[in-house]
mmCIF file of C-alpha atoms in Angstrom:
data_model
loop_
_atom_site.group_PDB
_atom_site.id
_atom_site.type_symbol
_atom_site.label_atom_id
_atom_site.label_comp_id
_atom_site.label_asym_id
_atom_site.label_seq_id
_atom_site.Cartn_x
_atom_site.Cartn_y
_atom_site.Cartn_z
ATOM 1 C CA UNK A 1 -13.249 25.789 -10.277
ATOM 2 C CA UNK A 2 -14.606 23.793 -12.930
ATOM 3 C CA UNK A 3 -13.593 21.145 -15.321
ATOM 4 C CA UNK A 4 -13.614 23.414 -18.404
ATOM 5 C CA UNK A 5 -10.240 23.805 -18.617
ATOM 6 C CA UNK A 6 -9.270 20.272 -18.393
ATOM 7 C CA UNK A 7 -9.098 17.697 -21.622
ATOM 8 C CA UNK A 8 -11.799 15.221 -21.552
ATOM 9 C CA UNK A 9 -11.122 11.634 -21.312
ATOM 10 C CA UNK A 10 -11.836 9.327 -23.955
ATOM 11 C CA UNK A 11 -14.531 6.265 -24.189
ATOM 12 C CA UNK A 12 -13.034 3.761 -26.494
ATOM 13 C CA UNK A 13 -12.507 -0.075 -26.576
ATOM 14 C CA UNK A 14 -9.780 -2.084 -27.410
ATOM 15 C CA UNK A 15 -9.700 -2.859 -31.109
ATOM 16 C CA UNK A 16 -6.010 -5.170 -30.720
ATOM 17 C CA UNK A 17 -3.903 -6.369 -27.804
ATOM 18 C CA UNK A 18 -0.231 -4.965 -29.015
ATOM 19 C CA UNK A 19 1.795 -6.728 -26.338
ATOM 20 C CA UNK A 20 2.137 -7.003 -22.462
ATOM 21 C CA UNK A 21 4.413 -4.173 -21.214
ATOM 22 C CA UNK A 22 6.850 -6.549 -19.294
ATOM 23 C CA UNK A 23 9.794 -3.959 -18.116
ATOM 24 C CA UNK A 24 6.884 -1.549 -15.887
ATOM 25 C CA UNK A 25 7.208 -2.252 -12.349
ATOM 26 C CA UNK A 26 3.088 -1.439 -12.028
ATOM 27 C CA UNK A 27 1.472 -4.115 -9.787
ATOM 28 C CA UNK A 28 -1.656 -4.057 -12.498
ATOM 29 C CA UNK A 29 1.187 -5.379 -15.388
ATOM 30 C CA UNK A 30 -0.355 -3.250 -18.101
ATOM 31 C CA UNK A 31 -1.039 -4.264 -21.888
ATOM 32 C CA UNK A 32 -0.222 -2.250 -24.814
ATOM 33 C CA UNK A 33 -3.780 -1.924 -26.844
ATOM 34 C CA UNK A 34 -4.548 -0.306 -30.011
ATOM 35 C CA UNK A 35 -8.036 1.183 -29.870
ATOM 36 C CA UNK A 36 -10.884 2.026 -31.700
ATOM 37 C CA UNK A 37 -9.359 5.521 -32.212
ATOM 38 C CA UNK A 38 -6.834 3.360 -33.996
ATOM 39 C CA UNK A 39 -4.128 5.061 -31.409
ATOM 40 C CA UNK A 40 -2.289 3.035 -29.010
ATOM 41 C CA UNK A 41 -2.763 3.281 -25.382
ATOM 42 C CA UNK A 42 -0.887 1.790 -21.888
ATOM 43 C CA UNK A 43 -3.712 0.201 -20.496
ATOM 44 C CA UNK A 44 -3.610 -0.559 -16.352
ATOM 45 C CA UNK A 45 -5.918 -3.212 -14.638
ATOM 46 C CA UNK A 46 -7.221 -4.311 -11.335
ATOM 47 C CA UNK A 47 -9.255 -6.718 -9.604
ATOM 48 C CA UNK A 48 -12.513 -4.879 -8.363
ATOM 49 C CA UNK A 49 -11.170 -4.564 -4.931
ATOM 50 C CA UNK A 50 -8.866 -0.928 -4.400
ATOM 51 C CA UNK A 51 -8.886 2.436 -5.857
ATOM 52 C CA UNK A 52 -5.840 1.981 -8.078
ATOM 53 C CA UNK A 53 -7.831 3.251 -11.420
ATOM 54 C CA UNK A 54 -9.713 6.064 -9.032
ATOM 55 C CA UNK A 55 -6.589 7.493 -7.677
ATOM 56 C CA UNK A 56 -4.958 7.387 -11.264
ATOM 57 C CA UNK A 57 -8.186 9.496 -13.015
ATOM 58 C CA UNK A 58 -8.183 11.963 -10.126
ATOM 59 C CA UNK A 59 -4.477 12.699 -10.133
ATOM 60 C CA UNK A 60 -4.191 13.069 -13.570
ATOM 61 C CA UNK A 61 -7.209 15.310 -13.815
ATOM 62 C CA UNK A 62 -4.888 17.303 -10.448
ATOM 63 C CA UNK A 63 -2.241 17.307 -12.666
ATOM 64 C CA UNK A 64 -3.290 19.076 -15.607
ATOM 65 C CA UNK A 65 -5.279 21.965 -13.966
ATOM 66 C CA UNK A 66 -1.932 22.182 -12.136
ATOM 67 C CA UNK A 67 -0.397 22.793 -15.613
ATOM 68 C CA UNK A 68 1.882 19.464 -15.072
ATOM 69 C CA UNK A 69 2.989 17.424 -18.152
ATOM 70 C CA UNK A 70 0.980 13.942 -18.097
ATOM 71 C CA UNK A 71 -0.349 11.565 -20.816
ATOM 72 C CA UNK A 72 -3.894 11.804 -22.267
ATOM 73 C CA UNK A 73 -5.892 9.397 -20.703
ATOM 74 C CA UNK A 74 -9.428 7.074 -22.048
ATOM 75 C CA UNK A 75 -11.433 5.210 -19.999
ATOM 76 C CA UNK A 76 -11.345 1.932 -22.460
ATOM 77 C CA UNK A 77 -13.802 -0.872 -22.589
ATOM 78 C CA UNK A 78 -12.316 -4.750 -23.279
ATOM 79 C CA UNK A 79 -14.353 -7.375 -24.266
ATOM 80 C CA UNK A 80 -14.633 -11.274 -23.161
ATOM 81 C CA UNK A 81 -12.399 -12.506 -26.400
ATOM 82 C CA UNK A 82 -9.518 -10.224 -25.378
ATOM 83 C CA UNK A 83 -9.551 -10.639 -21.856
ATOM 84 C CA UNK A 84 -9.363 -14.660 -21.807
ATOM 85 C CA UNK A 85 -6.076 -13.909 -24.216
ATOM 86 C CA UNK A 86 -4.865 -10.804 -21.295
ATOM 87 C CA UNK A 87 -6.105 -13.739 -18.140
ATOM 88 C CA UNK A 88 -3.460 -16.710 -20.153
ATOM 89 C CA UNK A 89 -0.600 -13.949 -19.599
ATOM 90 C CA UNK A 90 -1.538 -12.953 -16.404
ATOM 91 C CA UNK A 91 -2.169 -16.309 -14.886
ATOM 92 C CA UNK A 92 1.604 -17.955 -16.009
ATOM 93 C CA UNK A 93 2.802 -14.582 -14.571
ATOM 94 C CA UNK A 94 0.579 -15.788 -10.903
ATOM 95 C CA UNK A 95 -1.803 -12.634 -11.649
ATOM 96 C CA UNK A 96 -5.397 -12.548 -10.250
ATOM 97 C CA UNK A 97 -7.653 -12.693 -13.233
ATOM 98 C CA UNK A 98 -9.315 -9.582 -14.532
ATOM 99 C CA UNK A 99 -13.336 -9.531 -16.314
ATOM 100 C CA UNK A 100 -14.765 -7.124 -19.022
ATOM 101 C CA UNK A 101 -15.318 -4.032 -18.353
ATOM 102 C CA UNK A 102 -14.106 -0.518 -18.350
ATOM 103 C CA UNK A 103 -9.803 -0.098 -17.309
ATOM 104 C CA UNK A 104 -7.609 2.800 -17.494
ATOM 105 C CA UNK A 105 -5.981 4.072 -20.123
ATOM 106 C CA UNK A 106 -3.212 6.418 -21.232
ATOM 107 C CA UNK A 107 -2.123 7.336 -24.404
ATOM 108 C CA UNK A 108 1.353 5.545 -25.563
ATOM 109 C CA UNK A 109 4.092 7.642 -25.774
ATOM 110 C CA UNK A 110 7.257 6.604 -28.059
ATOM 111 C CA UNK A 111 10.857 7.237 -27.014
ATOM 112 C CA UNK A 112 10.630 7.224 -23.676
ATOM 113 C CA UNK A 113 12.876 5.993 -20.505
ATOM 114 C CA UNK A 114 12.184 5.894 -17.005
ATOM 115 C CA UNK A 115 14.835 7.792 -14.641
ATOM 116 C CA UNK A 116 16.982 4.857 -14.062
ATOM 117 C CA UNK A 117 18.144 4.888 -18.019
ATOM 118 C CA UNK A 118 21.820 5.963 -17.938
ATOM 119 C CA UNK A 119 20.072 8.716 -21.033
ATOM 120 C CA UNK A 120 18.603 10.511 -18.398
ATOM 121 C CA UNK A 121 21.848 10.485 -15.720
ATOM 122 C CA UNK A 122 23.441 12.140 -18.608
ATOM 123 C CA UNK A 123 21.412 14.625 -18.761
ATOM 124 C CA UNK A 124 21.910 18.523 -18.737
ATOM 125 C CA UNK A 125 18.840 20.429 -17.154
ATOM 126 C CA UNK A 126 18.884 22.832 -19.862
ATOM 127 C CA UNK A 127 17.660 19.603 -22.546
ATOM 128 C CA UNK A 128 14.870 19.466 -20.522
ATOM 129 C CA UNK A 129 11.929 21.379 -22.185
ATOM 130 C CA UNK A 130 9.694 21.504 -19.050
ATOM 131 C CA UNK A 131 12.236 21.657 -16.282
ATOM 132 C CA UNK A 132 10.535 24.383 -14.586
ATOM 133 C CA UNK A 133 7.509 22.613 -13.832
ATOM 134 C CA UNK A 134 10.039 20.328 -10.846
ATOM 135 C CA UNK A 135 8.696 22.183 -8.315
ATOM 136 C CA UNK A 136 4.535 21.923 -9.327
ATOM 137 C CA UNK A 137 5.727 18.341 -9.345
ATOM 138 C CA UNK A 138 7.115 18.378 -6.077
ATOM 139 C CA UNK A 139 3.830 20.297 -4.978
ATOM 140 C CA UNK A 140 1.893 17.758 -6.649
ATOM 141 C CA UNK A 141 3.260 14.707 -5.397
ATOM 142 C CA UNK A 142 2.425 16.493 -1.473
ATOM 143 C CA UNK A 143 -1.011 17.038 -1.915
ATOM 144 C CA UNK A 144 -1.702 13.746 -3.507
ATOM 145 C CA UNK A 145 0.461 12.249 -0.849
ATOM 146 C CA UNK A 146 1.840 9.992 -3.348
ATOM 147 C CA UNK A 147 4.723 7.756 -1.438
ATOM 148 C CA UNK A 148 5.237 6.192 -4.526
ATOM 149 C CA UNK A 149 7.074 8.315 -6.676
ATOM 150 C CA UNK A 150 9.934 5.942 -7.664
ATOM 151 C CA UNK A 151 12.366 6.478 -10.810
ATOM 152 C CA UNK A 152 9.943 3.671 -12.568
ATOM 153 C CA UNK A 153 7.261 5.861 -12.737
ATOM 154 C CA UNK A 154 8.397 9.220 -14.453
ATOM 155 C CA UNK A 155 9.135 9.625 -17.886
ATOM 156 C CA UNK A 156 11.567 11.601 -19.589
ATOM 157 C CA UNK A 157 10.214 11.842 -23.115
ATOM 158 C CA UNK A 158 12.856 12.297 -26.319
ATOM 159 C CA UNK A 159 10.341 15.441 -28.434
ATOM 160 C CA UNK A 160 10.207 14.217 -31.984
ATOM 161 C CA UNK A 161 12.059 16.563 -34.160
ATOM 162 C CA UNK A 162 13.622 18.160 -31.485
ATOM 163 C CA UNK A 163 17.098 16.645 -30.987
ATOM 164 C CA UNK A 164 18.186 16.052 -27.764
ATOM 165 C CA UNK A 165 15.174 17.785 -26.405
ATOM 166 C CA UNK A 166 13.544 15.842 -23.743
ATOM 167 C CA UNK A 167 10.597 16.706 -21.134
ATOM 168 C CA UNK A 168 9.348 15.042 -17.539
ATOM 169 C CA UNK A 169 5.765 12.965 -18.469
ATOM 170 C CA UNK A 170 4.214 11.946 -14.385
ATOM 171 C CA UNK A 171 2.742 8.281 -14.792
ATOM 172 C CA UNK A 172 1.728 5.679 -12.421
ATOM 173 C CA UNK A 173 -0.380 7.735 -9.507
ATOM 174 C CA UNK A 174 -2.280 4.416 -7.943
ATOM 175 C CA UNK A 175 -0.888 4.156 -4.747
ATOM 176 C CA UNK A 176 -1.561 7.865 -3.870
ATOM 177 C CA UNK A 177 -3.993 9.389 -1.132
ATOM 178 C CA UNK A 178 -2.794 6.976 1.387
ATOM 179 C CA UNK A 179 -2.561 3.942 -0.527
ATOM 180 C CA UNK A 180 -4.570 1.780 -3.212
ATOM 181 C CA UNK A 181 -7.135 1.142 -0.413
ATOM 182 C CA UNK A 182 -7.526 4.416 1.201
ATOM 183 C CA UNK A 183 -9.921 6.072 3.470
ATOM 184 C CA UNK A 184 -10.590 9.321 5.073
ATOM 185 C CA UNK A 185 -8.587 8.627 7.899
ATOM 186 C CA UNK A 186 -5.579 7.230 5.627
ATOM 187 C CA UNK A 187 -5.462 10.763 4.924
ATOM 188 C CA UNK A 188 -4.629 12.445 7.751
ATOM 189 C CA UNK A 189 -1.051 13.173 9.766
ATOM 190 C CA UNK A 190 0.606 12.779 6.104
ATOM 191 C CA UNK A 191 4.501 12.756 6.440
ATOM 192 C CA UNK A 192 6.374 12.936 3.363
ATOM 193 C CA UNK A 193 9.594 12.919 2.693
ATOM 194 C CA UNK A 194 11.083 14.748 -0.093
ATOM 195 C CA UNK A 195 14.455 12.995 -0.072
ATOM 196 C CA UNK A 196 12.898 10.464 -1.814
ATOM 197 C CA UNK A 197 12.280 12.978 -5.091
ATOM 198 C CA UNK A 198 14.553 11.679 -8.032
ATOM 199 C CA UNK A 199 14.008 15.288 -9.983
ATOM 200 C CA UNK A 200 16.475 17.885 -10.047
ATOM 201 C CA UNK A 201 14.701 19.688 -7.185
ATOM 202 C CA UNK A 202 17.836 20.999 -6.062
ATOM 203 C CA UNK A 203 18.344 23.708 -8.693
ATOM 204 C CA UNK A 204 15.008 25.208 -7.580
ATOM 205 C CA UNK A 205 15.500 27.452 -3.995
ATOM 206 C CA UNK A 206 13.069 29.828 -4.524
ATOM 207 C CA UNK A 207 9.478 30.014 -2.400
ATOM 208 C CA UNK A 208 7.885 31.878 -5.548
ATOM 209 C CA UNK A 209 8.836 29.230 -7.784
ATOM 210 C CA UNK A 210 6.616 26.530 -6.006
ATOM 211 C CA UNK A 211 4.010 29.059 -4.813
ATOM 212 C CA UNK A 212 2.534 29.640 -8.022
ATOM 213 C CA UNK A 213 1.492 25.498 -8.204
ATOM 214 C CA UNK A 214 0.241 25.711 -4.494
ATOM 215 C CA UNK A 215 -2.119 28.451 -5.323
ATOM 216 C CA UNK A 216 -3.353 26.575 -7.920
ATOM 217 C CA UNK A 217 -4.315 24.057 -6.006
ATOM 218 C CA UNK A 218 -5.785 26.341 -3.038
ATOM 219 C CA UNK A 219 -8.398 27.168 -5.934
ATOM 220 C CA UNK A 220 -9.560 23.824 -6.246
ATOM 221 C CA UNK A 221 -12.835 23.277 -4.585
ATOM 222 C CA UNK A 222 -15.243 21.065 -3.544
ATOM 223 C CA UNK A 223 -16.936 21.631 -6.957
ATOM 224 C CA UNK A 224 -14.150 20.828 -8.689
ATOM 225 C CA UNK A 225 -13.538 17.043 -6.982
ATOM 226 C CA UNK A 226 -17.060 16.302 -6.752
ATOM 227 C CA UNK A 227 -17.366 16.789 -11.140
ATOM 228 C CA UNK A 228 -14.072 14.331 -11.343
ATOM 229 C CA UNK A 229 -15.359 11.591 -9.129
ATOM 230 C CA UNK A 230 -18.936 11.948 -11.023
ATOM 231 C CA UNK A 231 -16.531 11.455 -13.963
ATOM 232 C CA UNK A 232 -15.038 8.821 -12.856
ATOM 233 C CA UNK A 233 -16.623 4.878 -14.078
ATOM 234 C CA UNK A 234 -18.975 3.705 -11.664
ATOM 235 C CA UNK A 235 -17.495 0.117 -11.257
ATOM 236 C CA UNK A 236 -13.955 1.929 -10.213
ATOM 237 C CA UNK A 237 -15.713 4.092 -7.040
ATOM 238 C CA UNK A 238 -16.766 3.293 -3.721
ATOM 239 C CA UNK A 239 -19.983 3.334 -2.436
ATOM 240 C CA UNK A 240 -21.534 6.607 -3.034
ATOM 241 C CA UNK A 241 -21.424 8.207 0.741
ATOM 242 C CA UNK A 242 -17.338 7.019 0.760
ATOM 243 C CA UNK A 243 -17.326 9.239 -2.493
ATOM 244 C CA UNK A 244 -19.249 12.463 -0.599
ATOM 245 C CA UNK A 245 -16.641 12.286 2.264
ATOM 246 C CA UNK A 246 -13.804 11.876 -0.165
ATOM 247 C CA UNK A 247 -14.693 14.810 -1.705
ATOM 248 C CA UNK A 248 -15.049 17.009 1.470
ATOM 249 C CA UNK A 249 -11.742 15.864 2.844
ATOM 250 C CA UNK A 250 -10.000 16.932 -0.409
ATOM 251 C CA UNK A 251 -11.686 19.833 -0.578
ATOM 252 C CA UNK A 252 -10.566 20.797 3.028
ATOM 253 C CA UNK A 253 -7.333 20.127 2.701
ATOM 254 C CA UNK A 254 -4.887 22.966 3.530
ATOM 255 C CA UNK A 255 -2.450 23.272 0.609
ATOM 256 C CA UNK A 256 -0.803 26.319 2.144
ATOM 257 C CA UNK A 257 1.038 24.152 4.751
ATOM 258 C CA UNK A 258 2.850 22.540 1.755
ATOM 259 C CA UNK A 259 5.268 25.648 1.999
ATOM 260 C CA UNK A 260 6.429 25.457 5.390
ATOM 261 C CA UNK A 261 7.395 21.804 4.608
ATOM 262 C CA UNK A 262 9.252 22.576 1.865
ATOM 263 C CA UNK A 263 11.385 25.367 3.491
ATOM 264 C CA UNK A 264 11.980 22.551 6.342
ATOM 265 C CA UNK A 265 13.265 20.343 3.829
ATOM 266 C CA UNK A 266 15.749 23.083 2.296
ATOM 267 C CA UNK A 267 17.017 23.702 5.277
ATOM 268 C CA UNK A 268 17.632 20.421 6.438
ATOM 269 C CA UNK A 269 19.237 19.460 2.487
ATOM 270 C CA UNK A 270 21.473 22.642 3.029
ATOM 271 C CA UNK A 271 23.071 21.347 6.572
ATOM 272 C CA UNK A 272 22.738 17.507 4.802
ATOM 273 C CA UNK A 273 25.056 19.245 2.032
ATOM 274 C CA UNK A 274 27.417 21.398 4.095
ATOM 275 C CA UNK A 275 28.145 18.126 6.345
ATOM 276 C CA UNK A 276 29.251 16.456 3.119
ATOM 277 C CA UNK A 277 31.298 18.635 1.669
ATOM 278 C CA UNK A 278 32.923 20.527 4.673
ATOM 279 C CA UNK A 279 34.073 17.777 7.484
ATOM 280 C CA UNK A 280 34.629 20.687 10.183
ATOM 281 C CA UNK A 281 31.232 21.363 9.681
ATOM 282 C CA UNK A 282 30.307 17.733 10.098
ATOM 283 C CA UNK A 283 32.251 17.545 12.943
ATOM 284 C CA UNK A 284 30.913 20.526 14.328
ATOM 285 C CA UNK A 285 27.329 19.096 14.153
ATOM 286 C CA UNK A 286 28.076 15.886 15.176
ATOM 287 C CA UNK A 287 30.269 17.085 18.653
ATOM 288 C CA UNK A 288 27.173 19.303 18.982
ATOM 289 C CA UNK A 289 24.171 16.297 18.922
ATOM 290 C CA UNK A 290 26.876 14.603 20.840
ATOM 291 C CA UNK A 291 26.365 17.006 23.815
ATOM 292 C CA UNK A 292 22.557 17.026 23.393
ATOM 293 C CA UNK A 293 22.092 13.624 23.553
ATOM 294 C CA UNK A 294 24.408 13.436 27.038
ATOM 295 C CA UNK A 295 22.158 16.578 28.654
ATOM 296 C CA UNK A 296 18.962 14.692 27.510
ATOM 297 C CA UNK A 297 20.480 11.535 29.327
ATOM 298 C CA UNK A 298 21.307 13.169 32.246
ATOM 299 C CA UNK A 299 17.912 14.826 32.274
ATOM 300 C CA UNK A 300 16.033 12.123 32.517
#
């Protein structure tokens, strides 16, 4: 699979610093820039030293051939002037310091909240215009093997002219592939837990309705990850074997497993459910793992 399907990022610099975005709870405490495109952008730093800007250009690029709802993104120059005025901020805040150079960007969106906004606990699923893209979510945030998918970092977007119309926007994919310093071996023997998923995940019970999103991704090949990373700015990768095994371990890894795991977790969210809501049932399970746990002392 190649990259033809996929919108192109965006080389633009900052034409004026907008603001600090102070309520994100990003480590890189983004700016709000207006750019030479004269749109506005959410733009994310770092200090030379992880993979925070990597990981967020690959997933995003994941994301879209997936068919997932995610922000347009720009890789966006910044220049010494604006950067001493971005290092003031950051250093009263105890930030490191960041230098010129190319950062990642992501096209602002207006009226949005993140899942903790008492708009979105409010919510009906049927006001929300992508709802059936949950479970490519879910699939996404598995292969990625992002253990970072807090309420702070998904949108739920108001659509203009549209009233009461909303739709889930994924942000924030830094700390995926085994952390913001990963490795090949970081990703390997991935546990994740899907209790952690703040999406309505439990209206969707179906195998066919996250198969579709795992197929997609068992058609991305090594072809496919080796054009993002060449996409990706030079000053954000690792040395350029790290990048050739990177590539080959994506590549190789087995999206069809992410099924089994799922129907593990149904099961185990069906029993979690019938012990809340039925105590005989509780207390049916519980005298049970009661016994168990006597045999297994007794056995050993």
């Amino acid at each position: 699979m190649s990259l033809c399907n996929v919108i192109q990022s965006k080389d633009l610099t900052v034409k004026q610093l907008i603001k600090p975005i102070e309520f994100t709870a990003s480590f890189s405490k983004p700016w709000l820039v207006k750019c030479n495109d004269d749109q506005q952008y959410v733009l994310k730093f770092f200090n030379g030293s992880d993979d925070t800007l990597a990981n967020e250009f690959l997933c995003n690029r994941i994301a879209q051939v997936m068919g997932l709802t995610v922000p347009e993104i720009a890789v966006v120059s910044i220049e010494k002037e604006n950067v001493q005025r971005i290092n003031v901020n950051r250093k009263n805040l105890n930030e490191y310091q960041i230098s010129p150079g190319k950062y990642f960007g992501t096209r602002f969106i207006d009226s949005t909240y993140t899942l903790e906004h008492e708009i979105y606990r409010k919510l009906k699923p049927s006001t929300i215009k992508n709802i059936r893209e949950v479970p490519g979510m879910i699939v996404f945030d598995i292969f990625i093997q992002n253990i970072d998918r807090l309420k702070q970092n998904v949108l739920i977007h108001m659509l203009p002219k549209r009233q009461l119309t909303f739709e889930y926007v994924l942000i924030d994919h830094g700390h995926c592939f085994g952390g913001s310093n990963w490795n090949v071996n970081t990703m390997k023997d991935f546990q994740f837990d899907l209790l952690n998923i703040h999406w309505k995940h439990d209206l969707f019970i179906y195998d066919s309705q996250f198969k579709d999103y795992v197929e997609k991704l068992q058609n991305l090949d090594k072809r496919f990850f080796k054009e993002v990373i060449d996409e990706i700015p030079v000053e954000w990768k690792k040395q350029p074997h790290e990048c050739n095994e990177f590539v080959n371990a994506l590549s190789s890894m087995d999206a069809s497993k992410i099924l089994p795991l799922l129907k593990k977790h149904k099961r185990e969210l069906l029993v979690k459910n019938l012990r809340t809501r039925i105590p005989k049932f509780d207390q049916c399970l519980s005298f049970i793992d009661d016994v168990k746990n006597k045999y297994h002392d007794l056995a050993n």
